[in-house]
Amino acid sequence: MHQLICSVSGGEMDYTKALGLLVTDAQVTEMESHAEDIDFAMAVEEESKLRHDVMAHVHTFAHCCPTAAPIIHLGATSCYVGDNTDLILLRDGFDILLPKLARVIDRLSNFAEKYAGLPTLGFTHYQPAQLTTVGKRACLWLQDLAMDMRNLQRAREDLRFRGVKGTTGTQASFLQLFQGDHDKVEDLDRMVTEMAGFKKAYMVTGQTYSRKVDIDSLSHLASMGATIHKICTDIRLLANLKEIEEPFEKEQIGSSAMAYKRNPMRCERCCSLARHLIALLADPLQTASVQWLERTLDDSANRRISLPESFLTADIILSTLQNITEGLVVYPKVIERHIRHELPFMATENIIMAMVKAGGNRQDCHEKIRVLSQQAANVVKQEGGDNDLLARVQADPYFAPILGHLDNILDPKTFIGRAPQQVARFLSEEVRPLLEPYKAEIDVKFELEL
């Protein structure tokens, strides 16, 4: 805050000087030379007396700049400092998060490409369904992350500066300073906005910028939290099946009691923090809804927690997910075994179609398969045995016309449809172009220390 008071006061006064106000070069130079001199002890002492954080820093800065003291904070209000600072922090926060999200998408894209053609059981209702591929499933995660990337980019680009608006947004104090010259007020607003690195300022504000801006920013972070929770939950479910695991260090301990365990603690950490990130969205929603007229101060303490916590939480979640996606381990033999257990049931439709092509009746074949499937299911569920449906099909003379083709009919790769082609096209047309702006930062690795 102190630095914004220093830099903006110096910049604003430089501009007001250029626009004709009685501000001296000595005053501007003095403020610029002390912009980094922050006496925090004095600021604390001032705030204990004044009970006003911005004015405490105004007084502290004035102590460093006695020549400029009469003009510091001239025409401004606390939200000129606080709100403009928050908008800078929101923008810079997105600039930190976007490359991190790009790195996660890049690592997961490499994973999807590598396993684009590896068949695996699909699950609906967490029950075995038709096959997909490991890479195609990763693309479901990537699609959500790509949406988050576009949402964060849009939220960042939509941010504007509060600018020079005065106590209730009317710019009355600045109009008085410039003796009724509306053009100079608008020039000052534009100059300060550009100085802060923004292309536009909000044309209308109350004392604050609309708290809907905070909702817009944090809602996309919360949405990303939902994405990451889903991804990490999926990995945890697959780890239980021993199909995929997050990185596990050589000397890592999964449980203090059960030495054999390999708990997915990184994914669990992401899920835990993602829930916190999602919950933080309630703060700006409620804050925006209870702002009275031009502004009430009950937004302040809440925003000082919810805004930085949202960005900090998103930051560590992305860093942890990067570590996970850089070291995901796949166990193809386990996946293959699970497919073998379920594929006979899934192959029944292909068997029916093959029989029809060989001259059979679809309805007769369907009934045969239904009876044999129920018998095999009883062996699996009631007796704890293996799925013996194929053995039953092979032993039934009705299916003699297709027995020579069963191996081809049961090849897992014939059950994955266009999954590999979908992966290739999706990565090429939608994902890779999204990463282009971040190519210079894409190779940074993240080592998880704890």
Short mmCIF file of C-alpha atoms in Angstrom, two decimals:
data_model
loop_
_atom_site.label_atom_id
_atom_site.label_comp_id
_atom_site.label_asym_id
_atom_site.label_seq_id
_atom_site.Cartn_x
_atom_site.Cartn_y
_atom_site.Cartn_z
CA MET A 1 0.00 0.00 0.00
CA HIS A 2 2.77 2.41 0.98
CA GLN A 3 4.53 1.84 -2.33
CA LEU A 4 1.34 2.54 -4.27
CA ILE A 5 0.81 5.74 -2.31
CA CYS A 6 4.38 6.68 -3.16
CA SER A 7 4.39 5.68 -6.80
CA VAL A 8 0.86 6.82 -7.62
CA SER A 9 1.21 10.05 -5.68
CA GLY A 10 4.45 10.75 -7.49
CA GLY A 11 3.03 9.76 -10.85
CA GLU A 12 -0.25 11.55 -10.30
CA MET A 13 1.52 14.73 -9.23
CA ASP A 14 3.84 14.50 -12.21
CA TYR A 15 0.77 14.33 -14.43
CA THR A 16 -1.12 17.04 -12.53
CA LYS A 17 1.96 19.20 -12.91
CA ALA A 18 1.93 18.51 -16.65
CA LEU A 19 -1.74 19.40 -16.71
CA GLY A 20 -1.16 22.78 -15.07
CA LEU A 21 -1.43 22.38 -11.29
CA LEU A 22 1.08 24.11 -9.03
CA VAL A 23 3.33 21.13 -8.33
CA THR A 24 7.08 21.69 -8.32
CA ASP A 25 9.82 19.54 -9.81
CA ALA A 26 11.39 19.36 -6.36
CA GLN A 27 8.22 17.82 -4.89
CA VAL A 28 7.97 15.20 -7.64
CA THR A 29 11.68 14.36 -7.39
CA GLU A 30 11.48 14.04 -3.62
CA MET A 31 8.58 11.59 -3.81
CA GLU A 32 10.24 9.52 -6.51
CA SER A 33 13.51 9.30 -4.59
CA HIS A 34 11.72 8.01 -1.46
CA ALA A 35 9.29 5.65 -3.16
CA GLU A 36 11.03 2.59 -1.69
CA ASP A 37 11.72 4.07 1.76
CA ILE A 38 9.07 2.49 3.97
CA ASP A 39 9.29 3.06 7.71
CA PHE A 40 6.96 0.28 8.81
CA ALA A 41 7.49 1.01 12.49
CA MET A 42 6.31 4.58 11.99
CA ALA A 43 3.35 3.39 9.91
CA VAL A 44 2.30 1.02 12.70
CA GLU A 45 2.60 3.79 15.26
CA GLU A 46 0.59 6.18 13.08
CA GLU A 47 -2.13 3.61 12.49
CA SER A 48 -2.43 2.92 16.24
CA LYS A 49 -3.23 6.61 16.67
CA LEU A 50 -5.26 7.30 13.54
CA ARG A 51 -7.04 3.95 13.18
CA HIS A 52 -6.76 4.41 9.42
CA ASP A 53 -4.26 2.39 7.43
CA VAL A 54 -4.07 4.60 4.35
CA MET A 55 -3.67 7.82 6.31
CA ALA A 56 -1.02 6.16 8.47
CA HIS A 57 1.05 5.56 5.34
CA VAL A 58 0.26 9.02 3.98
CA HIS A 59 1.71 10.52 7.15
CA THR A 60 4.68 8.17 7.02
CA PHE A 61 5.41 9.10 3.42
CA ALA A 62 4.99 12.77 4.21
CA HIS A 63 7.60 12.40 6.94
CA CYS A 64 10.06 11.17 4.26
CA CYS A 65 9.01 13.94 1.88
CA PRO A 66 8.52 17.18 3.83
CA THR A 67 8.64 19.31 0.70
CA ALA A 68 5.95 17.23 -1.01
CA ALA A 69 3.89 16.70 2.15
CA PRO A 70 1.32 19.42 1.32
CA ILE A 71 0.27 17.76 -1.93
CA ILE A 72 0.46 14.04 -1.07
CA HIS A 73 -2.95 12.34 -1.52
CA LEU A 74 -4.37 15.61 -2.92
CA GLY A 75 -7.91 15.10 -4.21
CA ALA A 76 -7.73 11.38 -3.52
CA THR A 77 -9.57 8.96 -1.23
CA SER A 78 -8.53 5.75 0.48
CA CYS A 79 -10.06 3.64 -2.29
CA TYR A 80 -7.95 5.49 -4.83
CA VAL A 81 -5.06 3.70 -3.12
CA GLY A 82 -6.68 0.48 -1.91
CA ASP A 83 -8.87 -0.42 -4.86
CA ASN A 84 -6.31 0.45 -7.50
CA THR A 85 -3.79 -1.64 -5.55
CA ASP A 86 -6.17 -4.58 -5.47
CA LEU A 87 -6.73 -4.39 -9.23
CA ILE A 88 -2.98 -4.41 -9.82
CA LEU A 89 -2.66 -7.43 -7.51
CA LEU A 90 -5.50 -9.27 -9.26
CA ARG A 91 -3.89 -8.67 -12.63
CA ASP A 92 -0.44 -9.69 -11.43
CA GLY A 93 -1.93 -12.70 -9.68
CA PHE A 94 -3.40 -13.95 -12.93
CA ASP A 95 -0.03 -13.36 -14.60
CA ILE A 96 1.54 -15.71 -12.05
CA LEU A 97 -1.14 -18.39 -12.28
CA LEU A 98 -1.53 -18.58 -16.06
CA PRO A 99 1.99 -19.91 -16.82
CA LYS A 100 1.60 -22.43 -14.00
CA LEU A 101 -1.67 -23.65 -15.46
CA ALA A 102 0.01 -23.81 -18.88
CA ARG A 103 2.71 -26.09 -17.44
CA VAL A 104 0.12 -28.46 -16.00
CA ILE A 105 -1.69 -28.58 -19.35
CA ASP A 106 1.61 -29.20 -21.15
CA ARG A 107 2.58 -32.13 -18.87
CA LEU A 108 -0.86 -33.66 -19.10
CA SER A 109 -0.85 -33.22 -22.89
CA ASN A 110 2.39 -35.20 -23.11
CA PHE A 111 0.82 -37.90 -20.96
CA ALA A 112 -2.31 -38.02 -23.13
CA GLU A 113 -0.25 -38.25 -26.30
CA LYS A 114 1.91 -41.07 -24.90
CA TYR A 115 -1.09 -43.18 -23.87
CA ALA A 116 -3.51 -42.15 -26.61
CA GLY A 117 -3.88 -45.74 -27.82
CA LEU A 118 -3.66 -47.70 -24.56
CA PRO A 119 -7.08 -49.31 -23.98
CA THR A 120 -8.55 -49.11 -20.49
CA LEU A 121 -11.88 -49.73 -18.86
CA GLY A 122 -14.24 -46.83 -18.98
CA PHE A 123 -16.46 -46.26 -15.95
CA THR A 124 -19.94 -44.81 -15.68
CA HIS A 125 -21.56 -44.73 -12.22
CA TYR A 126 -18.15 -46.14 -11.21
CA GLN A 127 -19.23 -49.39 -12.84
CA PRO A 128 -17.24 -50.89 -15.74
CA ALA A 129 -18.44 -49.54 -19.07
CA GLN A 130 -17.19 -49.61 -22.66
CA LEU A 131 -13.45 -49.19 -23.19
CA THR A 132 -11.72 -45.88 -23.67
CA THR A 133 -7.98 -45.16 -23.62
CA VAL A 134 -5.75 -43.79 -20.88
CA GLY A 135 -4.90 -40.83 -23.12
CA LYS A 136 -8.52 -40.10 -23.99
CA ARG A 137 -9.45 -40.00 -20.31
CA ALA A 138 -6.61 -37.52 -19.75
CA CYS A 139 -8.13 -35.38 -22.50
CA LEU A 140 -11.33 -35.12 -20.46
CA TRP A 141 -9.19 -33.57 -17.73
CA LEU A 142 -7.42 -31.39 -20.28
CA GLN A 143 -10.66 -30.10 -21.74
CA ASP A 144 -11.70 -28.75 -18.34
CA LEU A 145 -8.26 -27.24 -17.74
CA ALA A 146 -8.37 -25.59 -21.17
CA MET A 147 -11.71 -24.02 -20.23
CA ASP A 148 -10.10 -22.77 -17.02
CA MET A 149 -7.22 -21.32 -19.01
CA ARG A 150 -9.56 -19.39 -21.29
CA ASN A 151 -11.62 -18.23 -18.30
CA LEU A 152 -8.56 -16.95 -16.44
CA GLN A 153 -7.29 -15.21 -19.56
CA ARG A 154 -10.63 -13.52 -20.08
CA ALA A 155 -10.91 -12.47 -16.42
CA ARG A 156 -7.42 -10.99 -16.61
CA GLU A 157 -8.12 -9.12 -19.83
CA ASP A 158 -11.46 -7.83 -18.54
CA LEU A 159 -9.85 -6.16 -15.53
CA ARG A 160 -9.85 -2.37 -15.66
CA PHE A 161 -8.34 0.25 -13.38
CA ARG A 162 -10.46 2.20 -10.92
CA GLY A 163 -8.41 5.24 -11.79
CA VAL A 164 -8.99 8.77 -10.55
CA LYS A 165 -12.63 8.92 -9.43
CA GLY A 166 -12.81 10.68 -6.05
CA THR A 167 -14.82 9.84 -2.96
CA THR A 168 -18.10 8.74 -4.53
CA GLY A 169 -16.96 8.20 -8.09
CA THR A 170 -18.00 11.61 -9.46
CA GLN A 171 -14.46 13.05 -9.80
CA ALA A 172 -15.73 16.20 -8.10
CA SER A 173 -12.50 16.86 -6.18
CA PHE A 174 -10.42 16.65 -9.33
CA LEU A 175 -12.84 18.83 -11.27
CA GLN A 176 -12.37 21.42 -8.55
CA LEU A 177 -8.58 21.11 -8.69
CA PHE A 178 -8.68 21.72 -12.44
CA GLN A 179 -11.16 24.58 -12.04
CA GLY A 180 -13.96 22.93 -13.95
CA ASP A 181 -11.83 21.64 -16.86
CA HIS A 182 -13.44 18.28 -17.65
CA ASP A 183 -10.87 17.40 -20.31
CA LYS A 184 -8.01 17.67 -17.82
CA VAL A 185 -9.82 15.42 -15.36
CA GLU A 186 -10.27 12.82 -18.06
CA ASP A 187 -6.65 13.24 -19.15
CA LEU A 188 -5.45 12.64 -15.58
CA ASP A 189 -7.64 9.53 -15.27
CA ARG A 190 -6.25 8.18 -18.54
CA MET A 191 -2.63 9.00 -17.67
CA VAL A 192 -2.76 7.34 -14.26
CA THR A 193 -4.50 4.30 -15.72
CA GLU A 194 -1.80 3.90 -18.36
CA MET A 195 0.92 4.44 -15.77
CA ALA A 196 -0.45 1.44 -13.87
CA GLY A 197 -0.30 -0.70 -17.01
CA PHE A 198 -4.02 -0.87 -17.75
CA LYS A 199 -5.61 -0.19 -21.11
CA LYS A 200 -8.90 1.03 -19.66
CA ALA A 201 -10.45 2.33 -16.47
CA TYR A 202 -13.99 1.67 -15.30
CA MET A 203 -16.04 4.58 -16.60
CA VAL A 204 -18.33 4.59 -13.57
CA THR A 205 -17.59 3.64 -9.97
CA GLY A 206 -18.92 4.43 -6.55
CA GLN A 207 -16.29 4.92 -3.93
CA THR A 208 -15.03 1.47 -4.95
CA TYR A 209 -14.93 -0.46 -8.18
CA SER A 210 -17.87 -2.85 -8.39
CA ARG A 211 -17.38 -5.87 -6.14
CA LYS A 212 -18.77 -7.94 -8.99
CA VAL A 213 -15.22 -7.76 -10.34
CA ASP A 214 -14.05 -9.81 -7.35
CA ILE A 215 -16.81 -12.35 -8.02
CA ASP A 216 -15.69 -12.64 -11.63
CA SER A 217 -12.06 -13.18 -10.67
CA LEU A 218 -12.60 -15.62 -7.83
CA SER A 219 -15.36 -17.58 -9.57
CA HIS A 220 -12.90 -18.68 -12.24
CA LEU A 221 -10.37 -19.68 -9.60
CA ALA A 222 -13.08 -21.66 -7.80
CA SER A 223 -14.09 -23.26 -11.09
CA MET A 224 -10.48 -24.29 -11.64
CA GLY A 225 -10.52 -25.73 -8.12
CA ALA A 226 -13.49 -27.90 -9.11
CA THR A 227 -11.58 -29.11 -12.17
CA ILE A 228 -8.51 -30.04 -10.16
CA HIS A 229 -10.59 -31.76 -7.49
CA LYS A 230 -12.19 -33.94 -10.16
CA ILE A 231 -8.82 -34.78 -11.76
CA CYS A 232 -7.19 -35.70 -8.48
CA THR A 233 -10.23 -37.69 -7.36
CA ASP A 234 -10.04 -39.69 -10.59
CA ILE A 235 -6.35 -40.39 -9.99
CA ARG A 236 -7.14 -41.49 -6.42
CA LEU A 237 -9.80 -43.89 -7.71
CA LEU A 238 -7.42 -45.30 -10.31
CA ALA A 239 -4.70 -45.63 -7.68
CA ASN A 240 -7.07 -47.83 -5.68
CA LEU A 241 -7.35 -50.04 -8.78
CA LYS A 242 -3.53 -49.95 -9.07
CA GLU A 243 -3.83 -48.74 -12.67
CA ILE A 244 -2.27 -45.30 -12.21
CA GLU A 245 -0.30 -43.73 -9.37
CA GLU A 246 0.99 -40.29 -8.51
CA PRO A 247 4.77 -40.02 -7.91
CA PHE A 248 5.93 -41.97 -4.85
CA GLU A 249 9.42 -41.32 -3.50
CA LYS A 250 11.87 -44.14 -2.79
CA GLU A 251 11.79 -43.59 0.99
CA GLN A 252 8.26 -42.17 1.21
CA ILE A 253 6.01 -43.65 3.91
CA GLY A 254 2.36 -44.12 3.11
CA SER A 255 1.13 -45.06 6.57
CA SER A 256 2.70 -45.05 10.01
CA ALA A 257 1.01 -48.38 10.77
CA MET A 258 0.58 -50.14 7.41
CA ALA A 259 4.03 -50.19 5.85
CA TYR A 260 2.80 -51.51 2.49
CA LYS A 261 0.52 -48.55 1.73
CA ARG A 262 1.13 -46.07 -1.08
CA ASN A 263 -1.34 -43.32 -0.24
CA PRO A 264 -2.01 -40.68 -2.96
CA MET A 265 -1.19 -37.83 -0.57
CA ARG A 266 -0.43 -35.26 -3.28
CA CYS A 267 -3.83 -35.75 -4.90
CA GLU A 268 -5.47 -35.74 -1.49
CA ARG A 269 -3.76 -32.45 -0.70
CA CYS A 270 -5.00 -30.94 -3.96
CA CYS A 271 -8.56 -32.08 -3.21
CA SER A 272 -8.38 -30.66 0.30
CA LEU A 273 -7.13 -27.26 -0.87
CA ALA A 274 -9.48 -27.24 -3.86
CA ARG A 275 -12.45 -27.46 -1.51
CA HIS A 276 -11.10 -24.43 0.34
CA LEU A 277 -10.67 -22.55 -2.94
CA ILE A 278 -14.24 -23.35 -3.95
CA ALA A 279 -15.56 -22.28 -0.55
CA LEU A 280 -13.79 -18.91 -0.75
CA LEU A 281 -16.10 -17.89 -3.60
CA ALA A 282 -18.88 -17.38 -1.05
CA ASP A 283 -17.04 -14.32 0.30
CA PRO A 284 -17.15 -12.05 -2.78
CA LEU A 285 -20.68 -13.20 -3.56
CA GLN A 286 -21.91 -12.10 -0.17
CA THR A 287 -19.75 -8.97 -0.10
CA ALA A 288 -21.09 -7.71 -3.42
CA SER A 289 -24.66 -8.37 -2.33
CA VAL A 290 -24.43 -6.25 0.85
CA GLN A 291 -22.62 -3.16 -0.46
CA TRP A 292 -24.91 -0.22 0.31
CA LEU A 293 -25.30 2.55 -2.23
CA GLU A 294 -21.85 3.98 -3.08
CA ARG A 295 -19.99 1.75 -0.59
CA THR A 296 -19.81 0.31 2.93
CA LEU A 297 -16.63 -0.66 4.77
CA ASP A 298 -17.76 -4.16 5.71
CA ASP A 299 -16.14 -5.35 2.50
CA SER A 300 -12.61 -4.45 3.54
CA ALA A 301 -11.53 -6.99 6.18
CA ASN A 302 -13.19 -9.82 4.27
CA ARG A 303 -11.49 -8.96 0.97
CA ARG A 304 -8.07 -8.72 2.62
CA ILE A 305 -8.43 -12.41 3.40
CA SER A 306 -10.48 -13.85 0.53
CA LEU A 307 -8.64 -12.25 -2.41
CA PRO A 308 -5.05 -13.17 -1.50
CA GLU A 309 -6.06 -16.55 -0.06
CA SER A 310 -7.78 -17.51 -3.31
CA PHE A 311 -4.73 -16.74 -5.40
CA LEU A 312 -2.31 -18.32 -2.92
CA THR A 313 -4.44 -21.46 -2.72
CA ALA A 314 -4.72 -21.69 -6.51
CA ASP A 315 -0.97 -21.21 -6.76
CA ILE A 316 0.02 -24.14 -4.53
CA ILE A 317 -2.64 -26.41 -6.03
CA LEU A 318 -1.26 -25.79 -9.53
CA SER A 319 2.31 -26.33 -8.36
CA THR A 320 1.36 -29.60 -6.69
CA LEU A 321 -0.62 -30.76 -9.72
CA GLN A 322 2.36 -29.99 -11.93
CA ASN A 323 4.45 -32.27 -9.74
CA ILE A 324 1.80 -34.99 -10.03
CA THR A 325 1.46 -34.76 -13.79
CA GLU A 326 5.23 -34.79 -14.29
CA GLY A 327 5.48 -38.16 -12.53
CA LEU A 328 2.28 -40.10 -13.19
CA VAL A 329 2.94 -43.85 -13.32
CA VAL A 330 0.82 -46.18 -15.47
CA TYR A 331 0.62 -49.96 -14.98
CA PRO A 332 -0.45 -51.43 -18.37
CA LYS A 333 -0.46 -55.05 -17.15
CA VAL A 334 -2.92 -54.25 -14.36
CA ILE A 335 -5.11 -52.36 -16.83
CA GLU A 336 -4.96 -55.32 -19.22
CA ARG A 337 -6.00 -57.74 -16.46
CA HIS A 338 -9.00 -55.60 -15.58
CA ILE A 339 -10.01 -55.49 -19.24
CA ARG A 340 -9.80 -59.28 -19.49
CA HIS A 341 -12.16 -59.61 -16.53
CA GLU A 342 -14.82 -57.38 -18.07
CA LEU A 343 -14.33 -57.66 -21.82
CA PRO A 344 -16.39 -60.84 -22.34
CA PHE A 345 -19.54 -59.00 -21.25
CA MET A 346 -18.65 -55.94 -23.32
CA ALA A 347 -17.97 -58.11 -26.38
CA THR A 348 -21.48 -59.53 -26.46
CA GLU A 349 -22.78 -56.91 -28.90
CA ASN A 350 -19.83 -57.52 -31.23
CA ILE A 351 -20.46 -61.27 -31.00
CA ILE A 352 -24.13 -60.76 -31.91
CA MET A 353 -23.19 -58.62 -34.92
CA ALA A 354 -20.63 -61.19 -36.07
CA MET A 355 -23.22 -63.95 -35.83
CA VAL A 356 -25.73 -61.96 -37.86
CA LYS A 357 -23.07 -61.37 -40.52
CA ALA A 358 -22.51 -65.13 -40.55
CA GLY A 359 -26.22 -65.70 -41.26
CA GLY A 360 -27.67 -65.93 -37.73
CA ASN A 361 -30.84 -64.36 -36.35
CA ARG A 362 -30.25 -61.34 -34.17
CA GLN A 363 -33.00 -62.13 -31.65
CA ASP A 364 -32.00 -65.78 -31.28
CA CYS A 365 -28.40 -64.78 -30.74
CA HIS A 366 -29.37 -62.14 -28.22
CA GLU A 367 -31.26 -64.71 -26.14
CA LYS A 368 -28.36 -67.17 -26.27
CA ILE A 369 -25.95 -64.48 -25.09
CA ARG A 370 -28.36 -63.33 -22.37
CA VAL A 371 -28.60 -66.82 -20.86
CA LEU A 372 -24.87 -67.49 -21.02
CA SER A 373 -24.08 -64.05 -19.58
CA GLN A 374 -26.34 -64.62 -16.58
CA GLN A 375 -24.66 -67.98 -15.95
CA ALA A 376 -21.20 -66.40 -16.12
CA ALA A 377 -22.27 -63.52 -13.88
CA ASN A 378 -23.48 -66.01 -11.30
CA VAL A 379 -20.04 -67.65 -11.28
CA VAL A 380 -18.37 -64.28 -10.71
CA LYS A 381 -20.79 -62.96 -8.07
CA GLN A 382 -21.96 -66.06 -6.22
CA GLU A 383 -18.91 -68.31 -6.47
CA GLY A 384 -16.12 -65.70 -6.65
CA GLY A 385 -14.81 -67.27 -9.85
CA ASP A 386 -13.47 -65.74 -13.05
CA ASN A 387 -15.67 -64.57 -15.89
CA ASP A 388 -16.10 -67.72 -18.03
CA LEU A 389 -18.51 -66.31 -20.62
CA LEU A 390 -16.07 -66.86 -23.49
CA ALA A 391 -15.57 -70.49 -22.53
CA ARG A 392 -19.36 -70.91 -22.54
CA VAL A 393 -19.62 -69.28 -25.98
CA GLN A 394 -16.86 -71.51 -27.33
CA ALA A 395 -18.58 -74.63 -25.92
CA ASP A 396 -21.97 -73.80 -27.46
CA PRO A 397 -22.35 -75.25 -31.00
CA TYR A 398 -24.62 -72.31 -31.91
CA PHE A 399 -21.55 -70.04 -32.13
CA ALA A 400 -19.46 -72.38 -34.29
CA PRO A 401 -19.60 -70.05 -37.36
CA ILE A 402 -17.58 -67.33 -35.59
CA LEU A 403 -15.20 -69.26 -33.32
CA GLY A 404 -12.32 -68.67 -35.72
CA HIS A 405 -12.85 -64.91 -35.44
CA LEU A 406 -13.16 -64.63 -31.66
CA ASP A 407 -9.59 -63.36 -31.13
CA ASN A 408 -10.19 -60.47 -33.50
CA ILE A 409 -13.63 -59.81 -32.04
CA LEU A 410 -12.08 -59.63 -28.55
CA ASP A 411 -9.08 -57.44 -29.41
CA PRO A 412 -9.35 -54.50 -26.94
CA LYS A 413 -8.24 -52.05 -29.64
CA THR A 414 -11.42 -52.77 -31.57
CA PHE A 415 -13.44 -51.42 -28.63
CA ILE A 416 -11.85 -47.96 -28.30
CA GLY A 417 -13.53 -46.37 -31.32
CA ARG A 418 -11.83 -43.17 -32.45
CA ALA A 419 -10.23 -42.40 -29.10
CA PRO A 420 -6.64 -42.16 -30.45
CA GLN A 421 -7.75 -39.96 -33.33
CA GLN A 422 -9.76 -37.76 -30.98
CA VAL A 423 -6.71 -37.32 -28.76
CA ALA A 424 -4.47 -36.34 -31.65
CA ARG A 425 -6.92 -33.82 -33.07
CA PHE A 426 -7.84 -32.33 -29.69
CA LEU A 427 -4.21 -31.80 -28.70
CA SER A 428 -3.32 -30.36 -32.09
CA GLU A 429 -6.26 -28.04 -32.62
CA GLU A 430 -7.27 -26.95 -29.13
CA VAL A 431 -4.56 -27.59 -26.56
CA ARG A 432 -1.21 -26.83 -28.19
CA PRO A 433 -2.32 -23.43 -29.58
CA LEU A 434 -3.49 -22.45 -26.10
CA LEU A 435 0.06 -22.92 -24.79
CA GLU A 436 1.80 -20.76 -27.40
CA PRO A 437 1.86 -17.54 -25.30
CA TYR A 438 3.65 -19.41 -22.49
CA LYS A 439 6.32 -21.29 -24.46
CA ALA A 440 9.17 -19.40 -22.78
CA GLU A 441 7.97 -20.51 -19.32
CA ILE A 442 6.74 -24.01 -20.10
CA ASP A 443 9.86 -25.99 -19.10
CA VAL A 444 10.09 -24.82 -15.49
CA LYS A 445 9.89 -27.81 -13.12
CA PHE A 446 8.42 -27.83 -9.63
CA GLU A 447 9.93 -29.94 -6.87
CA LEU A 448 7.53 -30.77 -4.06
CA GLU A 449 9.49 -30.43 -0.83
CA LEU A 450 6.84 -31.53 1.65
#
